């Protein structure tokens, strides 16, 4: 059993003490809504002392209060649902509104004029949560039950509905990670019933994105997407907060069961899912291939009373079965399988010491053997989720709820989820998840104006992954190689990873094995107090979250070879060390990496938060929101036995303790009619240091007991002698001077990510349930994390550096043209390390800024006249200084290690134009008799998303000769060309048009049978998910051009534009390599049939 350290015990004691001593604290709630208004008489004069009660129509739970001297009342902590509101005052007739709808985080206003005594004032109204929000300044659209239940969702991951709100875009792979306002996908917060639903290690939703989903959609009542100016109650997010509220039982048994069946047999082809077959001329040709892909989803959700008006139950069960064989492909088959040029065959012959004819035979034979590692890969994913919940009305003043979620996911070969994967048939990886959590909540009405809410959570997210057995090709070349190849037996019994430019990666993936990655448990306690006093609604509270992470993974433990061409790979495959670096015989690969050390470690983090929020209704038309939140992430202490005396910075983690976030906003009902509102606000928000980054700093210290990571470049005169001959791996840390371990440490001035957000929204009610708004959305990221190698000589006078190790200049010959133009390109070449004890010394620093500015136009129409729709257009620009979405750490993410200025450019999340529309439309006619069974109950629910494609940067393959590390300038940083800019190229636009058509048969009013057909990507738009980003490759061997052969050497290297020499030198850079290659948002046209039974 994992241990609980003293800091956790101390944190729990502090939180419990605060729970007991809290005195008074409403703002926006994580799990409830509110009902408020002003009561007046027929003349408009306020009515004070009126008794107000709200009774839940499903459970009979009742909330009461009285109006104050200004006639104002407010009922807080009201669970989402439908209520009957009753107002009684002496001398006036009773007022009753029988359908008052409350949504999470919203205030439903009911402001009646009471009739004189004796007049009947029972009314049939639908006092829904207002579309015009004139009480709070937050920008927080809510997806209601109508949208969640009826809109089609590709893949079943209901949280992707967040993409239907402005300011939200998907990551480049559309795998389920979301960016809010240009901020990293790793800096968001996901909650369920107010409890943290994140995995701290990878900073994603529990279970991560490979699972179908972590909670059944049938258990979701509604969810809210908070992107800015949200209450100080929310935190631990520099991006957005997705807040989900689950369903509860009522006094009547209600529920539904469902089954969905989706089969690619009636779907469209993906033209980039291909297999390679011999073409009869000694080469290979690619042919489109449609693999099997079917998924079945079934389950139910049902709730009812255990004890009428007292105890209620709800249970949801979901089964998800996905059979989706993948196809192992090359990233660029035209280039990879192209006939070798004469220069290539000549070089291969020279290296192997054979004739050109023999080299041709060897090349073709090796390519045919390598092709056997491509093709169809059996792959499945099975998931089960059980979600029970109890709600207990203890008495009129105390209400408790208990929920539990158990999810299991098993997916052989399922780590890679795309249809086409640039990995070998045995390199997809097996994926398993065991996710279990429970939440307990107690709401207490101390007085009508003084409320308390306490939450407790315990959860475990256990993920583990393993490699598949080696393929025959890997077994014969990487594990037990024999003649005619150089004989070798791998001591670990598993193949190293091999990556080839324009090709694919095979062998054990560098990220495996993972017996526990992570095994993460979370304990959370939160308490919130709400006090309504006059025109003030004050809310304050505490939140404590303890996370224990056990991580068993030694990345790159089996070794990793990187090749820039098939020529270099086949050279190493057939003869060891057949390339040269000056007079030194070296391997032909570009770089080799391997980690040596213990499999893993366990550590803990504690997150503390304190907040206070005051919603001050200064005037009936003006509300001012003032909030303040403090957050502190307590980092673990470094492992004392791993602190490196040669690098004392590995022994210090300076926690950021100054995370004080003020928040201010206003909501102004301009004309007092509730029709036109101006809202605005500003706030400072903080993100977490993700636990995988902490893990890197804890374990990568360069000491014998740590995880030692070695990266050896064959273009470095000091590192090349240490590089093992292919396919050999390191059995122990290399002893030569050029092989030193990397280390990772936190910068002494490191700060948590800080975001400044600001909004201004003008919203107008057009009538007929339709609202239009125009919003400015702004976000300024400050102190965002990045990584830089500080062990690089920047000049010859630096301590530990000399003139021989000082930076010099490398000049490349430009061959085959491309966007660079000209004849040559020169850049700085980094050649030495001031600290000879280490290779890269990665400083985790917080110096990256980002900016996001947007104009959003929205139109929302609430369900009336058989139509509900939401539509928005967002123009935006996101730019930054190289914001990254990397877990763990990168060795060096800067092009030049001494400046971030060249990193400025478009953000990887920059989407200038995005239009989103969704609707639910029901048949408006009512046909009587038997014909009505067929004519009535039709529904059409489309979703349309159109946007610019995401940007990308031109990359360079290969390493600079003589550099101290990898890359075009030897720094090991981003391998790009500075004069071409960051993210200066863009993929084609994306379009997702999905729709559901359904027919409901109703029996005895209580029972319904719904038949559904969901259509995804109706126009079969080839949405580009990947392009060839390699613009140039560094070559030290001869290059073929249209005008002849260019001589390239280590002393005079070439920068060769990426072209297909077998196709008239057509450019490969920017060519499409994958479309619709996501299991969630972008797929080929698919059809899903379903049936749903309601009762």
PDB file of N, CA and C in Angstrom, residues 1014-1054:
ATOM      1  N   UNK A1014     -27.202   8.298 -37.064  1.00  0.00           N
ATOM      2  CA  UNK A1014     -26.227   9.372 -36.948  1.00  0.00           C
ATOM      3  C   UNK A1014     -25.292   9.324 -38.147  1.00  0.00           C
ATOM      4  N   UNK A1015     -25.044  10.481 -38.726  1.00  0.00           N
ATOM      5  CA  UNK A1015     -24.171  10.591 -39.895  1.00  0.00           C
ATOM      6  C   UNK A1015     -23.009  11.516 -39.521  1.00  0.00           C
ATOM      7  N   UNK A1016     -21.789  11.029 -39.687  1.00  0.00           N
ATOM      8  CA  UNK A1016     -20.610  11.805 -39.349  1.00  0.00           C
ATOM      9  C   UNK A1016     -19.814  12.107 -40.620  1.00  0.00           C
ATOM     10  N   UNK A1017     -19.394  13.368 -40.745  1.00  0.00           N
ATOM     11  CA  UNK A1017     -18.687  13.830 -41.932  1.00  0.00           C
ATOM     12  C   UNK A1017     -19.505  13.521 -43.186  1.00  0.00           C
ATOM     13  N   UNK A1018     -20.700  14.088 -43.230  1.00  0.00           N
ATOM     14  CA  UNK A1018     -21.642  13.795 -44.316  1.00  0.00           C
ATOM     15  C   UNK A1018     -21.039  14.037 -45.699  1.00  0.00           C
ATOM     16  N   UNK A1019     -20.319  15.153 -45.944  1.00  0.00           N
ATOM     17  CA  UNK A1019     -19.750  15.352 -47.288  1.00  0.00           C
ATOM     18  C   UNK A1019     -18.482  14.551 -47.541  1.00  0.00           C
ATOM     19  N   UNK A1020     -18.049  13.759 -46.534  1.00  0.00           N
ATOM     20  CA  UNK A1020     -16.794  13.001 -46.624  1.00  0.00           C
ATOM     21  C   UNK A1020     -15.622  13.919 -46.952  1.00  0.00           C
ATOM     22  N   UNK A1021     -15.586  15.063 -46.307  1.00  0.00           N
ATOM     23  CA  UNK A1021     -14.485  16.010 -46.479  1.00  0.00           C
ATOM     24  C   UNK A1021     -13.172  15.377 -46.026  1.00  0.00           C
ATOM     25  N   UNK A1022     -12.152  15.482 -46.882  1.00  0.00           N
ATOM     26  CA  UNK A1022     -10.848  14.941 -46.530  1.00  0.00           C
ATOM     27  C   UNK A1022     -10.116  15.952 -45.645  1.00  0.00           C
ATOM     28  N   UNK A1023     -10.439  15.926 -44.362  1.00  0.00           N
ATOM     29  CA  UNK A1023      -9.817  16.844 -43.412  1.00  0.00           C
ATOM     30  C   UNK A1023      -8.364  16.451 -43.177  1.00  0.00           C
ATOM     31  N   UNK A1024      -7.478  17.363 -43.488  1.00  0.00           N
ATOM     32  CA  UNK A1024      -6.047  17.084 -43.415  1.00  0.00           C
ATOM     33  C   UNK A1024      -5.603  17.126 -41.960  1.00  0.00           C
ATOM     34  N   UNK A1025      -5.102  15.999 -41.473  1.00  0.00           N
ATOM     35  CA  UNK A1025      -4.621  15.896 -40.101  1.00  0.00           C
ATOM     36  C   UNK A1025      -3.109  15.933 -40.022  1.00  0.00           C
ATOM     37  N   UNK A1026      -2.440  15.630 -41.111  1.00  0.00           N
ATOM     38  CA  UNK A1026      -0.978  15.578 -41.081  1.00  0.00           C
ATOM     39  C   UNK A1026      -0.424  15.900 -42.454  1.00  0.00           C
ATOM     40  N   UNK A1027       0.659  16.636 -42.459  1.00  0.00           N
ATOM     41  CA  UNK A1027       1.389  16.921 -43.683  1.00  0.00           C
ATOM     42  C   UNK A1027       2.866  16.614 -43.437  1.00  0.00           C
ATOM     43  N   UNK A1028       3.616  16.507 -44.510  1.00  0.00           N
ATOM     44  CA  UNK A1028       5.051  16.299 -44.397  1.00  0.00           C
ATOM     45  C   UNK A1028       5.695  17.627 -44.014  1.00  0.00           C
ATOM     46  N   UNK A1029       6.121  17.729 -42.775  1.00  0.00           N
ATOM     47  CA  UNK A1029       6.697  18.990 -42.291  1.00  0.00           C
ATOM     48  C   UNK A1029       8.200  19.069 -42.493  1.00  0.00           C
ATOM     49  N   UNK A1030       8.817  17.987 -42.967  1.00  0.00           N
ATOM     50  CA  UNK A1030      10.260  18.013 -43.221  1.00  0.00           C
ATOM     51  C   UNK A1030      10.534  18.768 -44.505  1.00  0.00           C
ATOM     52  N   UNK A1031      11.110  19.964 -44.359  1.00  0.00           N
ATOM     53  CA  UNK A1031      11.407  20.784 -45.529  1.00  0.00           C
ATOM     54  C   UNK A1031      12.773  20.519 -46.102  1.00  0.00           C
ATOM     55  N   UNK A1032      13.737  20.328 -45.225  1.00  0.00           N
ATOM     56  CA  UNK A1032      15.116  20.094 -45.660  1.00  0.00           C
ATOM     57  C   UNK A1032      15.727  18.982 -44.826  1.00  0.00           C
ATOM     58  N   UNK A1033      16.705  18.304 -45.421  1.00  0.00           N
ATOM     59  CA  UNK A1033      17.487  17.313 -44.685  1.00  0.00           C
ATOM     60  C   UNK A1033      18.961  17.654 -44.840  1.00  0.00           C
ATOM     61  N   UNK A1034      19.696  17.455 -43.763  1.00  0.00           N
ATOM     62  CA  UNK A1034      21.131  17.712 -43.781  1.00  0.00           C
ATOM     63  C   UNK A1034      21.829  16.490 -44.357  1.00  0.00           C
ATOM     64  N   UNK A1035      22.664  16.707 -45.337  1.00  0.00           N
ATOM     65  CA  UNK A1035      23.339  15.595 -46.004  1.00  0.00           C
ATOM     66  C   UNK A1035      24.837  15.851 -46.061  1.00  0.00           C
ATOM     67  N   UNK A1036      25.596  14.805 -45.759  1.00  0.00           N
ATOM     68  CA  UNK A1036      27.055  14.848 -45.922  1.00  0.00           C
ATOM     69  C   UNK A1036      27.511  13.875 -47.005  1.00  0.00           C
ATOM     70  N   UNK A1037      26.531  13.332 -47.746  1.00  0.00           N
ATOM     71  CA  UNK A1037      26.844  12.496 -48.907  1.00  0.00           C
ATOM     72  C   UNK A1037      26.240  13.147 -50.147  1.00  0.00           C
ATOM     73  N   UNK A1038      26.641  12.726 -51.303  1.00  0.00           N
ATOM     74  CA  UNK A1038      26.248  13.383 -52.545  1.00  0.00           C
ATOM     75  C   UNK A1038      24.743  13.413 -52.730  1.00  0.00           C
ATOM     76  N   UNK A1039      24.263  14.509 -53.329  1.00  0.00           N
ATOM     77  CA  UNK A1039      22.836  14.736 -53.530  1.00  0.00           C
ATOM     78  C   UNK A1039      22.562  14.865 -55.020  1.00  0.00           C
ATOM     79  N   UNK A1040      21.486  14.215 -55.470  1.00  0.00           N
ATOM     80  CA  UNK A1040      21.076  14.298 -56.866  1.00  0.00           C
ATOM     81  C   UNK A1040      20.118  15.462 -57.057  1.00  0.00           C
ATOM     82  N   UNK A1041      20.387  16.283 -58.064  1.00  0.00           N
ATOM     83  CA  UNK A1041      19.518  17.405 -58.408  1.00  0.00           C
ATOM     84  C   UNK A1041      19.161  17.310 -59.883  1.00  0.00           C
ATOM     85  N   UNK A1042      18.217  18.109 -60.362  1.00  0.00           N
ATOM     86  CA  UNK A1042      17.872  18.046 -61.787  1.00  0.00           C
ATOM     87  C   UNK A1042      19.037  18.380 -62.717  1.00  0.00           C
ATOM     88  N   UNK A1043      20.015  19.087 -62.201  1.00  0.00           N
ATOM     89  CA  UNK A1043      21.152  19.488 -63.043  1.00  0.00           C
ATOM     90  C   UNK A1043      22.376  18.621 -62.839  1.00  0.00           C
ATOM     91  N   UNK A1044      22.288  17.610 -61.979  1.00  0.00           N
ATOM     92  CA  UNK A1044      23.420  16.736 -61.753  1.00  0.00           C
ATOM     93  C   UNK A1044      23.603  16.405 -60.296  1.00  0.00           C
ATOM     94  N   UNK A1045      24.787  15.938 -59.963  1.00  0.00           N
ATOM     95  CA  UNK A1045      25.106  15.524 -58.599  1.00  0.00           C
ATOM     96  C   UNK A1045      25.901  16.612 -57.898  1.00  0.00           C
ATOM     97  N   UNK A1046      25.498  16.915 -56.687  1.00  0.00           N
ATOM     98  CA  UNK A1046      26.196  17.912 -55.863  1.00  0.00           C
ATOM     99  C   UNK A1046      26.980  17.178 -54.789  1.00  0.00           C
ATOM    100  N   UNK A1047      28.243  17.548 -54.637  1.00  0.00           N
ATOM    101  CA  UNK A1047      29.095  16.922 -53.637  1.00  0.00           C
ATOM    102  C   UNK A1047      28.849  17.560 -52.270  1.00  0.00           C
ATOM    103  N   UNK A1048      28.535  16.726 -51.294  1.00  0.00           N
ATOM    104  CA  UNK A1048      28.297  17.189 -49.921  1.00  0.00           C
ATOM    105  C   UNK A1048      29.205  16.393 -48.999  1.00  0.00           C
ATOM    106  N   UNK A1049      29.847  17.063 -48.063  1.00  0.00           N
ATOM    107  CA  UNK A1049      30.755  16.409 -47.133  1.00  0.00           C
ATOM    108  C   UNK A1049      30.518  16.944 -45.731  1.00  0.00           C
ATOM    109  N   UNK A1050      31.217  16.369 -44.759  1.00  0.00           N
ATOM    110  CA  UNK A1050      31.119  16.875 -43.402  1.00  0.00           C
ATOM    111  C   UNK A1050      31.639  18.289 -43.285  1.00  0.00           C
ATOM    112  N   UNK A1051      32.637  18.623 -44.098  1.00  0.00           N
ATOM    113  CA  UNK A1051      33.175  19.978 -44.064  1.00  0.00           C
ATOM    114  C   UNK A1051      32.330  20.947 -44.867  1.00  0.00           C
ATOM    115  N   UNK A1052      31.591  20.434 -45.840  1.00  0.00           N
ATOM    116  CA  UNK A1052      30.721  21.275 -46.670  1.00  0.00           C
ATOM    117  C   UNK A1052      29.371  20.572 -46.824  1.00  0.00           C
ATOM    118  N   UNK A1053      28.530  20.584 -45.760  1.00  0.00           N
ATOM    119  CA  UNK A1053      27.259  19.847 -45.800  1.00  0.00           C
ATOM    120  C   UNK A1053      26.241  20.541 -46.698  1.00  0.00           C
ATOM    121  N   UNK A1054      25.262  19.780 -47.087  1.00  0.00           N
ATOM    122  CA  UNK A1054      24.177  20.304 -47.911  1.00  0.00           C
ATOM    123  C   UNK A1054      22.880  20.349 -47.105  1.00  0.00           C
TER     124      UNK A1054
END
